[in-house]
Amino acid sequence: MRRLASATAAAVLLWSLSFAGPPAVAAPAEPAAPQAPTVTYPLPDGVRFLHTVTPSNTIANYTLVSNPASDNLTHVLLFATHNYNPGASGGQYDDHALGTDFHNLVAGLSPAGVLGKWGLYHEDEDGFADGLAYNVMVTPEGDRAFVHTSAVSNTVGDGTVIDHPWLNERLDRIPFILHNYSPNGVISGLTYTHTVGVYYDEGLQRWLIFNEDEAPMPINIGFNVMVALPGSNVFTHTATGGDTFLNFTVLDHPLSNGNPAAQIIVTQNWNPAGGSGVYNDHRVGVFYDTNFQKWVIYNEDSALMPIGASFSVLIDYAHIFMPIALR
């Protein structure tokens, strides 16, 4: 069972964050059903698209994501999820930790076409197979999309505490994350091969990014963080005995059912309802199951999907709107 922060650790962190603890927020007994957002706003706040690996956009363990929403822009954030079979065609596994990186090296020292491009890379330095595909979202850095960096003052055990007004004391928020090797275009030099997720510490009333294998969280690791509220296309999914088979759990949602063209972004979310949760120390992706006519979240290494594993889920569809998180 996952430990929440100890009283001592909590006191140290709360002091370092200059936070006077408010009354505890009661967690709902069950995850709330998805609700339509009360306020929405359209693109271009976030641009979502499918990126496919080809010989022309890939160098070793790095694949260039060329898009007007991100080219030559350092203050944008990328989020990505491996899509096993876009359009329900073919399919390839990709059991590698994924990160994002911006190439801003001096012209002439970088391979042709790389300069000024964001991309996705395998943290373990393994190469990309042609045809691998990723659902990608690019969003400007702002008050609900930002970079979090682990530091001595915000790191406890296997997790790093996110101190941000859009997440503090808000169990109802739904975070999405991706490791960022070069936040704001500044190269950190730190790759990160651990499987990561998010969880809510009810003692601290903070969200944390943590290692699924419970390894200590090092300092100076950067993560892109995006915050959303439950809405018509953003929700949490928990694997149950009725929707989980072998290494996957089936999403049952009107925007993705019968829609092989849907694009889905996923982050592992240990306890979206608060309290205790279930570990899933495996890379995950999504694929469209033609038998169910539904999308599923699956473990890339074919390990059994544990009952109780939970996920933050964003579904893209024909008319794209992102729920705005109201203060």
XYZ file of C-alpha atoms in Angstrom:
327
model
C 0.000 0.000 0.000
C 1.293 3.446 -0.845
C 2.310 5.556 2.115
C 1.119 9.129 2.372
C 3.672 11.634 3.603
C 4.564 11.189 7.284
C 3.625 13.866 9.783
C 7.264 14.942 10.027
C 7.763 15.101 6.278
C 4.472 16.923 5.937
C 5.510 19.513 8.502
C 8.843 20.116 6.768
C 7.222 20.436 3.368
C 4.453 22.695 4.577
C 7.015 24.950 6.214
C 9.165 25.022 3.072
C 6.118 25.839 0.963
C 5.032 28.564 3.453
C 1.606 26.994 3.659
C -0.712 27.117 6.655
C -2.839 23.976 6.403
C -6.541 24.572 5.744
C -9.295 22.227 6.918
C -9.054 18.785 5.349
C -10.947 18.207 2.136
C -13.210 15.157 2.322
C -12.645 12.735 -0.551
C -15.713 11.299 -2.302
C -16.394 7.619 -1.633
C -16.420 6.882 -5.356
C -14.856 8.715 -8.327
C -17.339 11.266 -9.641
C -18.968 10.485 -12.981
C -17.786 12.698 -15.859
C -19.705 15.977 -15.952
C -20.041 18.464 -18.789
C -17.845 21.515 -18.188
C -19.676 24.676 -17.184
C -17.257 26.802 -19.191
C -15.247 25.791 -22.252
C -13.012 27.536 -24.700
C -11.852 26.341 -28.122
C -8.469 25.953 -29.727
C -5.850 27.347 -30.321
C -5.261 27.097 -26.543
C -4.200 23.516 -27.171
C -3.382 21.797 -30.476
C -3.701 18.031 -30.687
C -2.518 15.805 -33.505
C -1.141 12.363 -34.374
C 2.620 12.082 -34.795
C 3.963 9.113 -36.771
C 7.625 8.047 -36.768
C 9.253 8.017 -40.215
C 12.893 7.780 -41.364
C 12.786 11.478 -42.282
C 11.748 12.703 -38.809
C 13.785 10.339 -36.636
C 17.396 10.416 -35.472
C 18.449 7.514 -33.212
C 16.231 7.682 -30.076
C 14.650 11.029 -31.047
C 11.689 11.773 -33.329
C 11.006 15.365 -34.413
C 7.510 16.724 -33.793
C 7.201 19.359 -36.499
C 4.132 21.533 -36.030
C 3.494 25.300 -36.227
C 2.206 25.148 -32.645
C 5.654 24.142 -31.347
C 8.349 24.900 -33.934
C 10.876 27.487 -32.648
C 8.790 28.037 -29.497
C 10.394 27.272 -26.141
C 7.492 28.250 -23.858
C 5.095 25.542 -24.997
C 4.424 22.198 -23.350
C 4.064 18.799 -25.014
C 2.061 15.837 -23.732
C 2.025 12.502 -25.526
C 0.681 8.952 -25.337
C 1.680 6.037 -27.540
C -1.143 5.043 -29.925
C -0.739 1.370 -30.826
C -3.023 1.351 -33.878
C -4.290 4.742 -35.068
C -7.355 4.249 -37.273
C -7.494 0.614 -36.028
C -4.799 -0.266 -38.557
C -1.733 -2.390 -37.791
C -0.057 -1.904 -34.442
C 3.287 -1.818 -32.634
C 4.270 -1.987 -28.973
C 6.587 0.667 -27.519
C 7.729 -0.368 -24.047
C 9.991 2.611 -23.372
C 9.818 5.592 -21.040
C 8.964 8.653 -23.139
C 10.160 12.222 -22.694
C 10.118 15.479 -24.637
C 13.037 17.710 -25.622
C 13.711 20.984 -27.472
C 16.738 21.238 -29.768
C 18.264 24.698 -29.612
C 21.923 23.903 -30.201
C 23.994 26.179 -32.410
C 23.271 25.897 -36.123
C 25.866 23.717 -37.803
C 26.350 21.575 -34.688
C 22.904 19.967 -34.878
C 21.680 17.534 -37.547
C 19.827 19.189 -40.419
C 16.188 19.919 -39.632
C 16.561 19.512 -35.857
C 17.253 23.092 -34.791
C 14.269 24.758 -33.139
C 12.162 21.581 -33.017
C 10.503 19.862 -30.108
C 10.460 16.107 -30.201
C 9.813 12.895 -28.333
C 12.605 10.592 -27.240
C 13.150 7.219 -25.607
C 14.707 7.785 -22.191
C 16.714 4.554 -22.419
C 18.270 5.716 -25.739
C 16.745 2.874 -27.767
C 15.763 3.815 -31.313
C 12.247 4.289 -32.711
C 10.665 1.762 -35.061
C 9.186 3.219 -38.247
C 5.421 3.581 -38.001
C 5.183 4.107 -34.249
C 2.488 6.699 -33.558
C 1.796 9.095 -30.684
C -1.153 11.243 -29.718
C 0.408 14.647 -29.033
C -0.938 17.793 -27.418
C 0.897 21.123 -27.569
C -0.280 23.889 -25.253
C 1.224 27.272 -24.326
C 2.772 27.566 -20.898
C 0.309 29.366 -18.609
C -1.518 29.257 -15.305
C -2.954 25.793 -15.875
C -0.081 24.333 -17.908
C 3.385 24.708 -16.417
C 6.734 23.059 -15.689
C 7.395 21.509 -12.289
C 10.957 20.698 -11.267
C 11.861 18.407 -8.376
C 13.970 20.118 -5.713
C 15.233 19.457 -2.199
C 12.413 21.610 -0.813
C 9.609 19.730 -2.591
C 10.784 16.114 -2.726
C 9.866 13.344 -0.269
C 10.775 9.687 -0.875
C 9.560 8.606 -4.300
C 7.551 11.779 -4.984
C 7.851 15.481 -5.691
C 5.158 17.848 -4.400
C 3.487 20.209 -6.881
C 2.809 23.561 -5.216
C 0.475 25.408 -7.585
C -2.787 27.337 -7.026
C -4.620 25.319 -9.667
C -3.875 22.067 -7.809
C -3.416 22.936 -4.131
C -6.262 21.550 -1.980
C -8.053 20.409 -5.150
C -8.709 16.687 -5.286
C -11.234 17.366 -8.066
C -8.518 18.444 -10.528
C -7.164 15.998 -13.128
C -3.406 16.359 -13.816
C -1.495 15.154 -16.889
C 2.314 14.960 -16.947
C 5.309 14.222 -19.193
C 9.032 14.342 -18.404
C 10.660 17.397 -20.009
C 14.402 17.108 -20.702
C 14.700 20.801 -21.622
C 12.126 22.952 -19.787
C 11.706 26.315 -21.543
C 14.383 25.223 -23.994
C 17.075 24.875 -21.298
C 18.686 21.430 -21.454
C 18.781 19.700 -18.069
C 20.949 16.798 -19.167
C 18.849 14.395 -17.082
C 17.008 11.508 -18.688
C 14.440 9.619 -16.630
C 13.620 5.968 -17.201
C 11.185 5.437 -14.313
C 7.456 4.978 -14.900
C 5.773 7.971 -13.287
C 2.255 8.871 -12.226
C 0.417 11.385 -10.051
C -1.331 11.025 -6.710
C -3.092 13.214 -4.147
C -1.689 13.373 -0.609
C -4.596 14.181 1.695
C -2.260 15.150 4.537
C -0.460 17.765 2.473
C -3.529 18.516 0.328
C -1.165 18.551 -2.616
C -0.730 16.551 -5.804
C 2.605 14.751 -6.259
C 4.441 13.198 -9.185
C 5.854 9.840 -8.098
C 7.797 6.806 -9.289
C 5.605 3.723 -9.705
C 8.528 1.514 -8.625
C 8.876 3.552 -5.380
C 12.469 4.537 -6.210
C 13.588 7.834 -4.613
C 12.765 10.889 -6.700
C 15.987 12.719 -7.643
C 16.198 16.510 -7.776
C 16.276 18.661 -10.940
C 13.873 16.471 -12.912
C 11.462 18.609 -14.954
C 7.886 17.634 -15.738
C 5.262 19.257 -17.941
C 2.024 19.504 -15.943
C -1.440 20.251 -17.357
C -4.466 20.740 -15.089
C -8.089 20.029 -16.044
C -11.455 19.513 -14.389
C -13.766 16.576 -15.158
C -15.682 17.466 -18.305
C -17.199 16.113 -21.475
C -13.805 14.891 -22.710
C -11.674 14.767 -19.531
C -12.238 12.176 -16.807
C -10.582 9.514 -14.671
C -10.849 5.796 -15.413
C -10.309 2.993 -12.885
C -9.828 -0.615 -13.998
C -12.560 -2.923 -12.656
C -13.266 -6.625 -12.905
C -15.917 -5.900 -15.515
C -13.779 -3.889 -17.933
C -10.286 -5.361 -17.481
C -8.865 -8.278 -19.475
C -5.279 -9.535 -19.587
C -3.039 -6.448 -19.993
C -5.733 -3.864 -20.777
C -8.754 -2.008 -19.397
C -11.591 -0.845 -21.666
C -12.716 2.801 -21.861
C -16.481 3.153 -22.210
C -17.111 6.744 -23.296
C -19.452 8.204 -25.935
C -16.688 10.284 -27.536
C -14.422 7.294 -28.166
C -16.814 4.337 -28.544
C -16.977 3.315 -32.197
C -14.468 6.041 -33.073
C -11.081 4.628 -34.170
C -9.961 8.172 -35.084
C -10.207 9.436 -31.485
C -6.957 10.675 -29.968
C -6.421 9.958 -26.291
C -3.880 11.345 -23.800
C -3.312 9.310 -20.613
C -1.431 9.758 -17.320
C -1.356 7.177 -14.533
C -3.344 8.566 -11.567
C -2.821 6.519 -8.395
C -5.811 7.736 -6.354
C -8.193 10.080 -8.234
C -10.782 9.697 -5.442
C -8.234 10.199 -2.643
C -7.308 7.547 -0.114
C -5.458 4.437 -1.212
C -4.633 3.353 -4.755
C -3.017 0.628 -6.848
C 0.468 0.629 -8.389
C 1.014 -0.158 -12.061
C 4.753 -0.034 -12.696
C 4.419 -0.522 -16.447
C 4.518 1.787 -19.470
C 1.036 2.304 -20.847
C -0.391 3.127 -24.253
C -3.794 3.122 -25.919
C -5.265 1.085 -28.747
C -8.612 0.665 -30.494
C -10.101 -2.790 -29.971
C -12.150 -3.725 -33.026
C -14.006 -6.448 -31.095
C -15.245 -4.107 -28.361
C -15.402 -1.138 -30.773
C -13.828 0.801 -27.924
C -10.456 2.227 -26.938
C -8.433 0.583 -24.198
C -5.463 1.497 -21.998
C -2.879 -1.280 -21.961
C 0.472 -2.244 -20.444
C 3.152 -2.167 -23.139
C 5.058 -5.119 -21.645
C 1.921 -7.331 -21.702
C 1.826 -7.537 -17.883
C -1.653 -8.066 -16.430
C -3.507 -4.819 -15.808
C -4.186 -4.662 -12.040
C -7.744 -4.124 -10.873
C -7.882 -0.662 -9.320
C -5.227 0.924 -11.533
C -6.431 4.443 -12.397
C -5.748 6.972 -15.114
C -6.318 10.597 -16.074
C -7.867 10.523 -19.572
C -8.328 13.229 -22.212
C -10.224 12.370 -25.407
C -9.905 14.450 -28.559
C -12.750 14.407 -31.053
C -14.173 16.335 -34.005
C -15.131 19.437 -32.011
C -12.288 20.074 -29.599
C -12.836 21.872 -26.310
C -10.730 21.853 -23.162
C -12.498 22.251 -19.799
C -11.336 25.351 -18.011
C -10.493 24.887 -14.337
C -12.478 27.429 -12.336
C -10.917 28.869 -9.212
